[in-house]
Amino acid sequence: MSLLWQCAIVLAVVAASAANEDFNVDCEKHSIKVTWKVSPELVEHAARLFLGHCVPSTFSVLPTGEGMATFHYNLNGCAIKKRVTGKKHIYSTSLTYRPNRKPKPAAISHHIKCVYIRPEGWIPPFLIPAYGSAEGHGGLVFHMALLNEDLTGLAKSSLFPLGSFIPIWAAVDQKDHQPLLLLLEECVAATTPELQSASLVYPIITNKGSYLLDGNGKNGNSRFLPRYHSSAILLYLQSFKFALGEEVYIHCKLVAWDPEVFDIEKKACHYIKETGEWELLDDPSQSDLCKCCDSSCKPRAWFKTLFLDRSQ
């Protein structure tokens, strides 16, 4: 399968002293190449030129006495940071001259960024079950997890400041099964690892896949993110006031469904503030199915639980 890659470069001079420096960036398919022409004063300090934490691949002295540093490295090296957002893969790092070792600041610093269109069919390099165990019938295996800020792997902490976003990922293993559409039919926050009649609960998703928070789902900034595959879903949940100082668990009912069939009971809707309307995640042209989100959608299923540490 051929992949379409589109590259855009954004360069920003961070240090005013770098204004006279001359450099060029090539964002290649799997690597980045940076050529940097430095002043004669920096030639003897070539070992203190860095792309991320990498020194130049090659360095030469020009007839003018200036130096030419070339950095050519894989995008996964040199501590280059990767961020996935929407339909883009963003790689960023810094081109620096550091006369002194860290933590002292760089004398010259340029911000380097390469932006690629996400390849069709790309899936994050993780499919690891979250805390808890999956339950299901017919050989289906379900997963749910908290992701890191870049959406590239599992979160290293379950602590989230009030108002920050909690990326929640859920998926069903396709294996040899026909294509499946994963939906979050219901989600609640609770103070117990198992839902009980005495549990203090807070609704997050109710009304058969309608997103709700603060009573009507229109007050916060939470939303579903674009899918990378029909068998997985990403909820970008804004943290909220609930059971502060206590352990909080998120319980969700997961449903695997035919990806070609949507109805008022099988859908993923979120509220778009800009339009003032509910929108169907998977096909905005069918957003009429979300009209019941402000009232009641007709009242199958798998349960998973995530643990959020709110004790600090």
mmCIF file of N, CA and C in Angstrom, residues 163-249:
data_model
loop_
_atom_site.group_PDB
_atom_site.id
_atom_site.type_symbol
_atom_site.label_atom_id
_atom_site.label_comp_id
_atom_site.label_asym_id
_atom_site.label_seq_id
_atom_site.Cartn_x
_atom_site.Cartn_y
_atom_site.Cartn_z
ATOM 1 N N GLY A 163 -9.325 20.466 35.255
ATOM 2 C CA GLY A 163 -9.410 21.233 34.013
ATOM 3 C C GLY A 163 -8.552 20.701 32.881
ATOM 4 N N SER A 164 -7.589 19.816 33.192
ATOM 5 C CA SER A 164 -6.757 19.225 32.141
ATOM 6 C C SER A 164 -7.558 18.136 31.420
ATOM 7 N N PHE A 165 -6.984 17.641 30.316
ATOM 8 C CA PHE A 165 -7.705 16.645 29.528
ATOM 9 C C PHE A 165 -7.193 15.235 29.832
ATOM 10 N N ILE A 166 -8.134 14.306 29.888
ATOM 11 C CA ILE A 166 -7.846 12.896 30.136
ATOM 12 C C ILE A 166 -8.140 12.125 28.854
ATOM 13 N N PRO A 167 -7.117 11.685 28.109
ATOM 14 C CA PRO A 167 -7.369 10.908 26.895
ATOM 15 C C PRO A 167 -7.716 9.460 27.260
ATOM 16 N N ILE A 168 -8.907 9.024 26.912
ATOM 17 C CA ILE A 168 -9.365 7.672 27.216
ATOM 18 C C ILE A 168 -9.517 6.899 25.908
ATOM 19 N N TRP A 169 -8.810 5.798 25.814
ATOM 20 C CA TRP A 169 -8.800 4.957 24.610
ATOM 21 C C TRP A 169 -9.493 3.642 24.907
ATOM 22 N N ALA A 170 -10.331 3.196 24.004
ATOM 23 C CA ALA A 170 -10.968 1.891 24.115
ATOM 24 C C ALA A 170 -10.915 1.219 22.757
ATOM 25 N N ALA A 171 -10.826 -0.106 22.741
ATOM 26 C CA ALA A 171 -10.722 -0.831 21.474
ATOM 27 C C ALA A 171 -11.232 -2.253 21.657
ATOM 28 N N VAL A 172 -11.603 -2.846 20.542
ATOM 29 C CA VAL A 172 -11.949 -4.266 20.511
ATOM 30 C C VAL A 172 -11.032 -4.918 19.491
ATOM 31 N N ASP A 173 -10.468 -6.082 19.847
ATOM 32 C CA ASP A 173 -9.588 -6.788 18.920
ATOM 33 C C ASP A 173 -10.382 -7.303 17.734
ATOM 34 N N GLN A 174 -9.932 -6.974 16.522
ATOM 35 C CA GLN A 174 -10.613 -7.428 15.313
ATOM 36 C C GLN A 174 -10.344 -8.916 15.056
ATOM 37 N N LYS A 175 -9.056 -9.283 15.100
ATOM 38 C CA LYS A 175 -8.627 -10.642 14.783
ATOM 39 C C LYS A 175 -9.259 -11.073 13.459
ATOM 40 N N ASP A 176 -9.937 -12.239 13.439
ATOM 41 C CA ASP A 176 -10.525 -12.738 12.197
ATOM 42 C C ASP A 176 -12.003 -12.383 12.095
ATOM 43 N N HIS A 177 -12.450 -11.522 12.985
ATOM 44 C CA HIS A 177 -13.858 -11.148 12.992
ATOM 45 C C HIS A 177 -14.150 -10.171 11.864
ATOM 46 N N GLN A 178 -15.426 -10.084 11.468
ATOM 47 C CA GLN A 178 -15.835 -9.078 10.495
ATOM 48 C C GLN A 178 -15.545 -7.695 11.076
ATOM 49 N N PRO A 179 -15.446 -6.656 10.234
ATOM 50 C CA PRO A 179 -15.171 -5.308 10.754
ATOM 51 C C PRO A 179 -16.168 -4.914 11.844
ATOM 52 N N LEU A 180 -15.649 -4.269 12.882
ATOM 53 C CA LEU A 180 -16.477 -3.891 14.017
ATOM 54 C C LEU A 180 -16.357 -2.398 14.296
ATOM 55 N N LEU A 181 -17.417 -1.827 14.795
ATOM 56 C CA LEU A 181 -17.420 -0.433 15.231
ATOM 57 C C LEU A 181 -17.551 -0.428 16.745
ATOM 58 N N LEU A 182 -16.565 0.171 17.430
ATOM 59 C CA LEU A 182 -16.619 0.231 18.884
ATOM 60 C C LEU A 182 -17.303 1.521 19.335
ATOM 61 N N LEU A 183 -18.226 1.390 20.272
ATOM 62 C CA LEU A 183 -18.952 2.535 20.800
ATOM 63 C C LEU A 183 -18.896 2.539 22.320
ATOM 64 N N LEU A 184 -18.858 3.721 22.891
ATOM 65 C CA LEU A 184 -18.990 3.888 24.328
ATOM 66 C C LEU A 184 -20.458 4.216 24.591
ATOM 67 N N GLU A 185 -21.200 3.217 25.012
ATOM 68 C CA GLU A 185 -22.635 3.426 25.200
ATOM 69 C C GLU A 185 -22.928 4.199 26.475
ATOM 70 N N GLU A 186 -22.194 3.899 27.530
ATOM 71 C CA GLU A 186 -22.368 4.593 28.794
ATOM 72 C C GLU A 186 -21.032 4.657 29.523
ATOM 73 N N CYS A 187 -20.766 5.773 30.185
ATOM 74 C CA CYS A 187 -19.592 5.910 31.046
ATOM 75 C C CYS A 187 -19.975 6.740 32.264
ATOM 76 N N VAL A 188 -19.525 6.309 33.427
ATOM 77 C CA VAL A 188 -19.726 7.084 34.648
ATOM 78 C C VAL A 188 -18.438 7.079 35.454
ATOM 79 N N ALA A 189 -18.228 8.128 36.220
ATOM 80 C CA ALA A 189 -17.146 8.150 37.195
ATOM 81 C C ALA A 189 -17.734 7.725 38.529
ATOM 82 N N ALA A 190 -16.984 6.945 39.291
ATOM 83 C CA ALA A 190 -17.479 6.456 40.582
ATOM 84 C C ALA A 190 -16.327 6.376 41.572
ATOM 85 N N THR A 191 -16.665 6.279 42.825
ATOM 86 C CA THR A 191 -15.655 6.212 43.884
ATOM 87 C C THR A 191 -15.338 4.780 44.280
ATOM 88 N N THR A 192 -15.895 3.803 43.579
ATOM 89 C CA THR A 192 -15.649 2.401 43.898
ATOM 90 C C THR A 192 -15.222 1.652 42.640
ATOM 91 N N PRO A 193 -14.361 0.629 42.785
ATOM 92 C CA PRO A 193 -13.910 -0.134 41.622
ATOM 93 C C PRO A 193 -15.020 -0.970 40.991
ATOM 94 N N GLU A 194 -16.093 -1.223 41.727
ATOM 95 C CA GLU A 194 -17.262 -1.901 41.187
ATOM 96 C C GLU A 194 -18.480 -1.048 41.496
ATOM 97 N N LEU A 195 -19.378 -0.932 40.520
ATOM 98 C CA LEU A 195 -20.567 -0.117 40.720
ATOM 99 C C LEU A 195 -21.498 -0.780 41.722
ATOM 100 N N GLN A 196 -21.886 -0.012 42.711
ATOM 101 C CA GLN A 196 -22.784 -0.495 43.752
ATOM 102 C C GLN A 196 -23.887 0.527 43.954
ATOM 103 N N SER A 197 -24.943 0.109 44.621
ATOM 104 C CA SER A 197 -26.060 1.024 44.859
ATOM 105 C C SER A 197 -25.630 2.210 45.709
ATOM 106 N N ALA A 198 -24.629 2.002 46.550
ATOM 107 C CA ALA A 198 -24.175 3.075 47.422
ATOM 108 C C ALA A 198 -23.046 3.902 46.811
ATOM 109 N N SER A 199 -22.627 3.573 45.570
ATOM 110 C CA SER A 199 -21.521 4.287 44.941
ATOM 111 C C SER A 199 -21.913 5.717 44.605
ATOM 112 N N LEU A 200 -20.978 6.649 44.842
ATOM 113 C CA LEU A 200 -21.162 8.022 44.400
ATOM 114 C C LEU A 200 -20.755 8.053 42.937
ATOM 115 N N VAL A 201 -21.675 8.429 42.044
ATOM 116 C CA VAL A 201 -21.397 8.366 40.613
ATOM 117 C C VAL A 201 -21.593 9.724 39.952
ATOM 118 N N TYR A 202 -20.935 9.907 38.806
ATOM 119 C CA TYR A 202 -21.028 11.139 38.011
ATOM 120 C C TYR A 202 -21.140 10.725 36.559
ATOM 121 N N PRO A 203 -22.229 11.074 35.862
ATOM 122 C CA PRO A 203 -22.401 10.646 34.465
ATOM 123 C C PRO A 203 -21.454 11.357 33.519
ATOM 124 N N ILE A 204 -20.876 10.601 32.613
ATOM 125 C CA ILE A 204 -19.995 11.152 31.576
ATOM 126 C C ILE A 204 -20.628 10.940 30.203
ATOM 127 N N ILE A 205 -20.952 9.701 29.876
ATOM 128 C CA ILE A 205 -21.673 9.390 28.640
ATOM 129 C C ILE A 205 -22.936 8.631 29.013
ATOM 130 N N THR A 206 -24.074 9.129 28.595
ATOM 131 C CA THR A 206 -25.350 8.459 28.824
ATOM 132 C C THR A 206 -26.190 8.590 27.563
ATOM 133 N N ASN A 207 -27.451 8.248 27.675
ATOM 134 C CA ASN A 207 -28.403 8.447 26.585
ATOM 135 C C ASN A 207 -27.950 7.758 25.300
ATOM 136 N N LYS A 208 -27.452 6.527 25.465
ATOM 137 C CA LYS A 208 -27.050 5.698 24.329
ATOM 138 C C LYS A 208 -26.002 6.349 23.435
ATOM 139 N N GLY A 209 -24.904 6.754 24.043
ATOM 140 C CA GLY A 209 -23.774 7.271 23.267
ATOM 141 C C GLY A 209 -23.717 8.768 23.151
ATOM 142 N N SER A 210 -24.625 9.495 23.832
ATOM 143 C CA SER A 210 -24.567 10.953 23.825
ATOM 144 C C SER A 210 -23.614 11.394 24.918
ATOM 145 N N TYR A 211 -22.733 12.282 24.592
ATOM 146 C CA TYR A 211 -21.776 12.742 25.595
ATOM 147 C C TYR A 211 -22.434 13.747 26.532
ATOM 148 N N LEU A 212 -22.344 13.513 27.829
ATOM 149 C CA LEU A 212 -22.940 14.405 28.820
ATOM 150 C C LEU A 212 -21.933 14.743 29.904
ATOM 151 N N LEU A 213 -21.889 15.986 30.307
ATOM 152 C CA LEU A 213 -21.062 16.425 31.428
ATOM 153 C C LEU A 213 -21.668 17.722 31.939
ATOM 154 N N ASP A 214 -21.626 17.919 33.268
ATOM 155 C CA ASP A 214 -22.249 19.086 33.884
ATOM 156 C C ASP A 214 -23.736 19.162 33.539
ATOM 157 N N GLY A 215 -24.370 18.000 33.382
ATOM 158 C CA GLY A 215 -25.805 17.972 33.198
ATOM 159 C C GLY A 215 -26.256 17.915 31.756
ATOM 160 N N ASN A 216 -25.614 18.639 30.827
ATOM 161 C CA ASN A 216 -26.113 18.634 29.450
ATOM 162 C C ASN A 216 -25.037 18.493 28.389
ATOM 163 N N GLY A 217 -23.805 18.328 28.796
ATOM 164 C CA GLY A 217 -22.750 18.072 27.816
ATOM 165 C C GLY A 217 -22.295 19.270 27.019
ATOM 166 N N LYS A 218 -22.802 20.450 27.310
ATOM 167 C CA LYS A 218 -22.493 21.617 26.507
ATOM 168 C C LYS A 218 -21.597 22.619 27.225
ATOM 169 N N ASN A 219 -21.291 22.371 28.481
ATOM 170 C CA ASN A 219 -20.534 23.348 29.263
ATOM 171 C C ASN A 219 -19.021 23.117 29.208
ATOM 172 N N GLY A 220 -18.608 21.879 28.951
ATOM 173 C CA GLY A 220 -17.181 21.578 28.954
ATOM 174 C C GLY A 220 -16.603 21.581 27.544
ATOM 175 N N ASN A 221 -15.357 21.109 27.429
ATOM 176 C CA ASN A 221 -14.668 21.065 26.136
ATOM 177 C C ASN A 221 -14.348 19.634 25.718
ATOM 178 N N SER A 222 -14.951 18.664 26.393
ATOM 179 C CA SER A 222 -14.684 17.271 26.064
ATOM 180 C C SER A 222 -15.257 16.922 24.693
ATOM 181 N N ARG A 223 -14.631 15.947 24.053
ATOM 182 C CA ARG A 223 -15.074 15.550 22.719
ATOM 183 C C ARG A 223 -14.456 14.209 22.344
ATOM 184 N N PHE A 224 -15.002 13.606 21.314
ATOM 185 C CA PHE A 224 -14.374 12.439 20.709
ATOM 186 C C PHE A 224 -13.344 12.926 19.694
ATOM 187 N N LEU A 225 -12.212 12.238 19.601
ATOM 188 C CA LEU A 225 -11.203 12.563 18.594
ATOM 189 C C LEU A 225 -11.430 11.689 17.362
ATOM 190 N N PRO A 226 -10.943 12.137 16.196
ATOM 191 C CA PRO A 226 -11.118 11.326 14.983
ATOM 192 C C PRO A 226 -10.571 9.917 15.170
ATOM 193 N N ARG A 227 -11.294 8.943 14.659
ATOM 194 C CA ARG A 227 -10.854 7.543 14.796
ATOM 195 C C ARG A 227 -9.656 7.257 13.889
ATOM 196 N N TYR A 228 -8.783 6.351 14.326
ATOM 197 C CA TYR A 228 -7.758 5.826 13.441
ATOM 198 C C TYR A 228 -8.200 4.476 12.894
ATOM 199 N N HIS A 229 -9.238 3.882 13.513
ATOM 200 C CA HIS A 229 -9.809 2.621 13.055
ATOM 201 C C HIS A 229 -11.184 2.494 13.683
ATOM 202 N N SER A 230 -12.106 1.847 12.970
ATOM 203 C CA SER A 230 -13.468 1.727 13.494
ATOM 204 C C SER A 230 -13.532 0.931 14.787
ATOM 205 N N SER A 231 -12.541 0.064 15.016
ATOM 206 C CA SER A 231 -12.569 -0.801 16.198
ATOM 207 C C SER A 231 -12.001 -0.128 17.439
ATOM 208 N N ALA A 232 -11.672 1.165 17.352
ATOM 209 C CA ALA A 232 -11.144 1.894 18.508
ATOM 210 C C ALA A 232 -11.794 3.271 18.572
ATOM 211 N N ILE A 233 -11.823 3.829 19.778
ATOM 212 C CA ILE A 233 -12.415 5.149 19.964
ATOM 213 C C ILE A 233 -11.602 5.917 20.997
ATOM 214 N N LEU A 234 -11.495 7.231 20.822
ATOM 215 C CA LEU A 234 -10.735 8.090 21.729
ATOM 216 C C LEU A 234 -11.650 9.179 22.274
ATOM 217 N N LEU A 235 -11.781 9.213 23.587
ATOM 218 C CA LEU A 235 -12.553 10.258 24.258
ATOM 219 C C LEU A 235 -11.579 11.215 24.929
ATOM 220 N N TYR A 236 -11.659 12.479 24.579
ATOM 221 C CA TYR A 236 -10.802 13.517 25.151
ATOM 222 C C TYR A 236 -11.622 14.200 26.234
ATOM 223 N N LEU A 237 -11.514 13.695 27.450
ATOM 224 C CA LEU A 237 -12.372 14.105 28.562
ATOM 225 C C LEU A 237 -11.699 15.179 29.407
ATOM 226 N N GLN A 238 -12.359 16.308 29.576
ATOM 227 C CA GLN A 238 -11.832 17.363 30.442
ATOM 228 C C GLN A 238 -12.138 17.007 31.884
ATOM 229 N N SER A 239 -11.109 17.003 32.731
ATOM 230 C CA SER A 239 -11.300 16.620 34.127
ATOM 231 C C SER A 239 -12.224 17.609 34.822
ATOM 232 N N PHE A 240 -12.908 17.125 35.838
ATOM 233 C CA PHE A 240 -13.982 17.886 36.465
ATOM 234 C C PHE A 240 -13.962 17.671 37.977
ATOM 235 N N LYS A 241 -14.702 18.495 38.683
ATOM 236 C CA LYS A 241 -14.781 18.383 40.139
ATOM 237 C C LYS A 241 -15.661 17.198 40.516
ATOM 238 N N PHE A 242 -15.050 16.219 41.148
ATOM 239 C CA PHE A 242 -15.803 15.050 41.607
ATOM 240 C C PHE A 242 -14.945 14.289 42.606
ATOM 241 N N ALA A 243 -15.450 14.113 43.801
ATOM 242 C CA ALA A 243 -14.780 13.298 44.825
ATOM 243 C C ALA A 243 -13.316 13.680 44.986
ATOM 244 N N LEU A 244 -13.043 14.980 45.123
ATOM 245 C CA LEU A 244 -11.668 15.436 45.273
ATOM 246 C C LEU A 244 -11.025 14.803 46.499
ATOM 247 N N GLY A 245 -9.800 14.335 46.336
ATOM 248 C CA GLY A 245 -9.094 13.691 47.431
ATOM 249 C C GLY A 245 -9.375 12.212 47.547
ATOM 250 N N GLU A 246 -10.267 11.673 46.705
ATOM 251 C CA GLU A 246 -10.595 10.252 46.745
ATOM 252 C C GLU A 246 -10.136 9.564 45.463
ATOM 253 N N GLU A 247 -10.083 8.248 45.520
ATOM 254 C CA GLU A 247 -9.807 7.470 44.316
ATOM 255 C C GLU A 247 -11.055 7.485 43.428
ATOM 256 N N VAL A 248 -10.848 7.685 42.131
ATOM 257 C CA VAL A 248 -11.962 7.753 41.196
ATOM 258 C C VAL A 248 -11.769 6.689 40.117
ATOM 259 N N TYR A 249 -12.843 5.990 39.804
ATOM 260 C CA TYR A 249 -12.830 4.959 38.773
ATOM 261 C C TYR A 249 -13.804 5.352 37.658
#
